[in-house]
PDB file of C-alpha atoms in Angstrom:
ATOM      1  CA  MET A1062     101.412  88.704  93.882  1.00  0.00           C
ATOM      2  CA  LYS A1063     104.961  87.546  93.209  1.00  0.00           C
ATOM      3  CA  ARG A1064     105.621  83.877  93.488  1.00  0.00           C
ATOM      4  CA  LYS A1065     108.959  82.869  94.899  1.00  0.00           C
ATOM      5  CA  ILE A1066     110.641  79.958  93.167  1.00  0.00           C
ATOM      6  CA  ASP A1067     112.366  77.649  95.594  1.00  0.00           C
ATOM      7  CA  ILE A1068     115.694  76.746  94.074  1.00  0.00           C
ATOM      8  CA  ASP A1069     118.662  76.086  96.255  1.00  0.00           C
ATOM      9  CA  PRO A1070     120.971  77.750  95.538  1.00  0.00           C
ATOM     10  CA  PRO A1071     119.211  80.463  93.550  1.00  0.00           C
ATOM     11  CA  LEU A1072     120.829  81.875  90.448  1.00  0.00           C
ATOM     12  CA  ILE A1073     122.112  85.350  91.180  1.00  0.00           C
ATOM     13  CA  LEU A1074     122.323  86.849  87.728  1.00  0.00           C
ATOM     14  CA  GLU A1075     124.760  89.584  88.747  1.00  0.00           C
ATOM     15  CA  ALA A1076     127.214  86.876  89.910  1.00  0.00           C
ATOM     16  CA  PHE A1077     126.686  84.541  86.917  1.00  0.00           C
ATOM     17  CA  THR A1078     129.921  84.515  84.900  1.00  0.00           C
ATOM     18  CA  PRO A1079     128.414  84.518  81.362  1.00  0.00           C
ATOM     19  CA  TYR A1080     126.194  87.450  82.342  1.00  0.00           C
ATOM     20  CA  ARG A1081     129.149  89.345  83.823  1.00  0.00           C
ATOM     21  CA  LEU A1082     131.271  88.670  80.738  1.00  0.00           C
ATOM     22  CA  ASN A1083     128.495  89.947  78.498  1.00  0.00           C
ATOM     23  CA  LYS A1084     127.989  93.112  80.561  1.00  0.00           C
ATOM     24  CA  ALA A1085     131.725  93.847  80.641  1.00  0.00           C
ATOM     25  CA  ALA A1086     132.104  93.221  76.903  1.00  0.00           C
ATOM     26  CA  GLU A1087     129.121  95.417  76.112  1.00  0.00           C
ATOM     27  CA  ALA A1088     130.464  98.243  78.268  1.00  0.00           C
ATOM     28  CA  VAL A1089     133.907  98.104  76.616  1.00  0.00           C
ATOM     29  CA  SER A1090     132.406  97.720  73.155  1.00  0.00           C
ATOM     30  CA  HIS A1091     130.087 100.703  73.659  1.00  0.00           C
ATOM     31  CA  ARG A1092     132.975 102.828  74.899  1.00  0.00           C
ATOM     32  CA  PHE A1093     135.036 101.980  71.834  1.00  0.00           C
ATOM     33  CA  ALA A1094     132.028 102.361  69.519  1.00  0.00           C
ATOM     34  CA  SER A1095     131.533 105.903  70.751  1.00  0.00           C
ATOM     35  CA  LEU A1096     135.019 106.768  69.459  1.00  0.00           C
ATOM     36  CA  TYR A1097     134.567 105.516  65.890  1.00  0.00           C
ATOM     37  CA  ARG A1098     130.948 106.681  65.812  1.00  0.00           C
ATOM     38  CA  ASP A1099     131.838 110.202  66.987  1.00  0.00           C
ATOM     39  CA  GLN A1100     134.908 110.505  64.768  1.00  0.00           C
ATOM     40  CA  TYR A1101     133.568 108.881  61.588  1.00  0.00           C
ATOM     41  CA  GLY A1102     129.867 108.184  62.093  1.00  0.00           C
ATOM     42  CA  LEU A1103     130.405 104.437  61.717  1.00  0.00           C
ATOM     43  CA  THR A1104     128.133 101.697  62.987  1.00  0.00           C
ATOM     44  CA  ARG A1105     129.573  98.495  64.488  1.00  0.00           C
ATOM     45  CA  PRO A1106     129.094  96.507  61.263  1.00  0.00           C
ATOM     46  CA  GLU A1107     130.694  99.310  59.222  1.00  0.00           C
ATOM     47  CA  TRP A1108     133.655  99.461  61.623  1.00  0.00           C
ATOM     48  CA  ARG A1109     134.107  95.691  61.541  1.00  0.00           C
ATOM     49  CA  THR A1110     133.864  95.590  57.749  1.00  0.00           C
ATOM     50  CA  LEU A1111     136.390  98.424  57.414  1.00  0.00           C
ATOM     51  CA  ALA A1112     138.726  96.792  59.957  1.00  0.00           C
ATOM     52  CA  THR A1113     138.501  93.371  58.301  1.00  0.00           C
ATOM     53  CA  LEU A1114     139.224  94.743  54.826  1.00  0.00           C
ATOM     54  CA  GLY A1115     142.027  96.872  56.239  1.00  0.00           C
ATOM     55  CA  GLN A1116     143.572  93.829  57.887  1.00  0.00           C
ATOM     56  CA  PHE A1117     143.205  91.330  55.031  1.00  0.00           C
ATOM     57  CA  GLY A1118     142.838  93.370  51.845  1.00  0.00           C
ATOM     58  CA  THR A1119     140.526  92.144  49.102  1.00  0.00           C
ATOM     59  CA  MET A1120     137.744  89.857  50.370  1.00  0.00           C
ATOM     60  CA  THR A1121     134.216  88.789  49.574  1.00  0.00           C
ATOM     61  CA  ALA A1122     131.274  89.842  51.737  1.00  0.00           C
ATOM     62  CA  THR A1123     130.870  86.196  52.758  1.00  0.00           C
ATOM     63  CA  ALA A1124     134.471  86.061  53.974  1.00  0.00           C
ATOM     64  CA  ILE A1125     133.984  89.303  55.918  1.00  0.00           C
ATOM     65  CA  GLY A1126     130.870  87.893  57.575  1.00  0.00           C
ATOM     66  CA  THR A1127     132.651  84.658  58.487  1.00  0.00           C
ATOM     67  CA  HIS A1128     135.691  86.425  59.909  1.00  0.00           C
ATOM     68  CA  SER A1129     133.763  89.023  61.893  1.00  0.00           C
ATOM     69  CA  SER A1130     130.821  86.793  62.905  1.00  0.00           C
ATOM     70  CA  MET A1131     128.290  89.089  61.245  1.00  0.00           C
ATOM     71  CA  HIS A1132     125.103  88.065  59.487  1.00  0.00           C
ATOM     72  CA  LYS A1133     125.161  88.587  55.729  1.00  0.00           C
ATOM     73  CA  THR A1134     122.498  91.318  55.858  1.00  0.00           C
ATOM     74  CA  LYS A1135     124.610  93.370  58.295  1.00  0.00           C
ATOM     75  CA  VAL A1136     127.651  92.928  56.059  1.00  0.00           C
ATOM     76  CA  SER A1137     125.616  93.899  53.002  1.00  0.00           C
ATOM     77  CA  ARG A1138     124.379  97.113  54.642  1.00  0.00           C
ATOM     78  CA  ALA A1139     127.872  97.950  55.890  1.00  0.00           C
ATOM     79  CA  VAL A1140     129.348  97.380  52.420  1.00  0.00           C
ATOM     80  CA  LEU A1141     126.732  99.669  50.868  1.00  0.00           C
ATOM     81  CA  ALA A1142     127.375 102.403  53.466  1.00  0.00           C
ATOM     82  CA  LEU A1143     131.160 102.224  52.976  1.00  0.00           C
ATOM     83  CA  GLU A1144     130.698 102.247  49.214  1.00  0.00           C
ATOM     84  CA  GLN A1145     128.515 105.368  49.475  1.00  0.00           C
ATOM     85  CA  ARG A1146     131.313 107.063  51.445  1.00  0.00           C
ATOM     86  CA  ARG A1147     133.674 106.034  48.635  1.00  0.00           C
ATOM     87  CA  TRP A1148     135.743 104.004  51.084  1.00  0.00           C
ATOM     88  CA  LEU A1149     135.128 100.694  49.356  1.00  0.00           C
ATOM     89  CA  LEU A1150     135.098  99.347  45.795  1.00  0.00           C
ATOM     90  CA  ARG A1151     133.347  96.273  44.440  1.00  0.00           C
ATOM     91  CA  LYS A1152     134.936  94.317  41.623  1.00  0.00           C
ATOM     92  CA  ARG A1153     133.493  91.262  39.864  1.00  0.00           C
ATOM     93  CA  ASP A1154     135.614  88.166  40.252  1.00  0.00           C
ATOM     94  CA  GLU A1155     137.338  87.244  36.987  1.00  0.00           C
ATOM     95  CA  THR A1156     136.746  83.504  37.423  1.00  0.00           C
ATOM     96  CA  ASP A1157     133.257  83.556  38.965  1.00  0.00           C
ATOM     97  CA  ARG A1158     131.043  86.430  37.847  1.00  0.00           C
ATOM     98  CA  ARG A1159     128.635  85.753  40.744  1.00  0.00           C
ATOM     99  CA  VAL A1160     131.288  86.826  43.262  1.00  0.00           C
ATOM    100  CA  GLU A1161     132.192  90.407  44.132  1.00  0.00           C
ATOM    101  CA  ASN A1162     135.577  91.165  45.609  1.00  0.00           C
ATOM    102  CA  LEU A1163     135.632  94.101  47.990  1.00  0.00           C
ATOM    103  CA  MET A1164     138.583  96.371  48.649  1.00  0.00           C
ATOM    104  CA  LEU A1165     139.270  99.683  50.333  1.00  0.00           C
ATOM    105  CA  THR A1166     139.780 102.801  48.255  1.00  0.00           C
ATOM    106  CA  PRO A1167     142.652 105.162  49.155  1.00  0.00           C
ATOM    107  CA  ALA A1168     140.159 107.196  51.240  1.00  0.00           C
ATOM    108  CA  GLY A1169     138.965 104.010  52.955  1.00  0.00           C
ATOM    109  CA  ARG A1170     142.548 102.970  53.629  1.00  0.00           C
ATOM    110  CA  LYS A1171     143.272 106.381  55.172  1.00  0.00           C
ATOM    111  CA  ALA A1172     140.208 106.115  57.425  1.00  0.00           C
ATOM    112  CA  TYR A1173     141.274 102.589  58.389  1.00  0.00           C
ATOM    113  CA  LEU A1174     144.809 103.724  59.262  1.00  0.00           C
ATOM    114  CA  ASP A1175     143.432 106.613  61.340  1.00  0.00           C
ATOM    115  CA  LEU A1176     141.106 104.237  63.182  1.00  0.00           C
ATOM    116  CA  VAL A1177     143.896 101.703  63.775  1.00  0.00           C
ATOM    117  CA  LYS A1178     145.625 104.346  65.880  1.00  0.00           C
ATOM    118  CA  VAL A1179     142.378 105.038  67.761  1.00  0.00           C
ATOM    119  CA  ALA A1180     141.910 101.287  68.353  1.00  0.00           C
ATOM    120  CA  HIS A1181     145.474 100.749  69.548  1.00  0.00           C
ATOM    121  CA  ASP A1182     145.275 103.761  71.872  1.00  0.00           C
ATOM    122  CA  PHE A1183     141.937 102.529  73.249  1.00  0.00           C
ATOM    123  CA  GLU A1184     143.283  99.038  73.907  1.00  0.00           C
ATOM    124  CA  THR A1185     146.484 100.386  75.480  1.00  0.00           C
ATOM    125  CA  GLU A1186     144.514 102.624  77.845  1.00  0.00           C
ATOM    126  CA  LEU A1187     142.129  99.804  78.742  1.00  0.00           C
ATOM    127  CA  LEU A1188     144.949  97.381  79.536  1.00  0.00           C
ATOM    128  CA  GLN A1189     146.870 100.044  81.471  1.00  0.00           C
ATOM    129  CA  GLN A1190     143.810 100.553  83.669  1.00  0.00           C
ATOM    130  CA  LEU A1191     143.943  96.832  84.514  1.00  0.00           C
ATOM    131  CA  GLY A1192     147.644  96.936  85.310  1.00  0.00           C
ATOM    132  CA  PRO A1193     150.216  94.409  84.027  1.00  0.00           C
ATOM    133  CA  ARG A1194     148.899  91.474  86.080  1.00  0.00           C
ATOM    134  CA  GLY A1195     145.257  92.254  85.318  1.00  0.00           C
ATOM    135  CA  ALA A1196     145.953  92.628  81.580  1.00  0.00           C
ATOM    136  CA  ALA A1197     147.867  89.325  81.519  1.00  0.00           C
ATOM    137  CA  ALA A1198     145.077  87.597  83.453  1.00  0.00           C
ATOM    138  CA  LEU A1199     142.436  88.980  81.084  1.00  0.00           C
ATOM    139  CA  LYS A1200     144.341  87.822  77.997  1.00  0.00           C
ATOM    140  CA  HIS A1201     144.927  84.391  79.534  1.00  0.00           C
ATOM    141  CA  GLY A1202     141.264  84.078  80.508  1.00  0.00           C
ATOM    142  CA  LEU A1203     140.067  85.089  77.043  1.00  0.00           C
ATOM    143  CA  GLU A1204     142.426  82.579  75.421  1.00  0.00           C
ATOM    144  CA  ALA A1205     141.092  79.845  77.702  1.00  0.00           C
ATOM    145  CA  LEU A1206     137.463  80.727  76.902  1.00  0.00           C
ATOM    146  CA  GLU A1207     138.195  80.868  73.172  1.00  0.00           C
ATOM    147  CA  LYS A1208     139.917  77.502  73.342  1.00  0.00           C
ATOM    148  CA  LEU A1209     137.059  76.019  75.337  1.00  0.00           C
ATOM    149  CA  ALA A1210     134.608  77.365  72.766  1.00  0.00           C
ATOM    150  CA  GLY A1211     136.631  75.976  69.875  1.00  0.00           C
ATOM    151  CA  GLN A1212     137.553  79.403  68.602  1.00  0.00           C
ATOM    152  CA  THR A1213     141.013  80.792  68.084  1.00  0.00           C
ATOM    153  CA  ALA A1214     141.531  84.528  68.128  1.00  0.00           C
ATOM    154  CA  GLY A1215     140.373  85.980  64.825  1.00  0.00           C
ATOM    155  CA  SER A1216     138.971  82.734  63.413  1.00  0.00           C
ATOM    156  CA  GLY A1217     135.345  83.841  63.443  1.00  0.00           C
ATOM    157  CA  ALA A1218     134.315  80.291  64.389  1.00  0.00           C
ATOM    158  CA  ALA A1219     130.956  79.748  66.027  1.00  0.00           C
ATOM    159  CA  ILE A1220     130.874  79.809  69.790  1.00  0.00           C
ATOM    160  CA  GLU A1221     128.747  77.318  71.651  1.00  0.00           C
ATOM    161  CA  LEU A1222     129.015  78.428  75.264  1.00  0.00           C
ATOM    162  CA  GLY A1223     125.517  79.891  75.368  1.00  0.00           C
ATOM    163  CA  ASN A1224     123.880  82.968  73.931  1.00  0.00           C
ATOM    164  CA  ASP A1225     125.305  85.496  76.384  1.00  0.00           C
ATOM    165  CA  LEU A1226     128.905  84.455  75.838  1.00  0.00           C
ATOM    166  CA  ALA A1227     128.441  84.093  72.081  1.00  0.00           C
ATOM    167  CA  TYR A1228     126.959  87.587  71.949  1.00  0.00           C
ATOM    168  CA  MET A1229     129.814  88.943  74.025  1.00  0.00           C
ATOM    169  CA  MET A1230     132.499  87.418  71.800  1.00  0.00           C
ATOM    170  CA  ARG A1231     130.707  88.462  68.597  1.00  0.00           C
ATOM    171  CA  ASP A1232     130.379  92.121  69.515  1.00  0.00           C
ATOM    172  CA  ALA A1233     133.598  92.691  71.324  1.00  0.00           C
TER     173      ALA A1233
END
């Protein structure tokens, strides 16, 4: 026998903004993931590691994790997978032998450049589907949420607007 909880007004999950944001982000993220997974067999952590190194050049695994909001074990597995593909090199830091600097190989750089085009095309198509006003509204809304959460675009800062929104921003 189901017991009805009397709360006025009830929470309608499908209308709850953090839930809707999470669902939308997951849908977009899965659509994009299918492109890099089908083309290169990459996982999300591998894609994010490749994209972060492609954007910034030589970095440590810790810096990659901070920038991309990934746990160190996910970064570690992604680094190993990219190294096995010969897309990434590890080099001991000259000043601190405990630190490994990571960089893309020429093959990794080529894969990154190919995937940059895929990413740009995906984003362009997505924003075109929203139309100019919808795209501008989305960007404005995301900026407002990031500001509210204390995160600037690309900072990798922690988000404290609840688990659903944090998950959405982390995996987008």
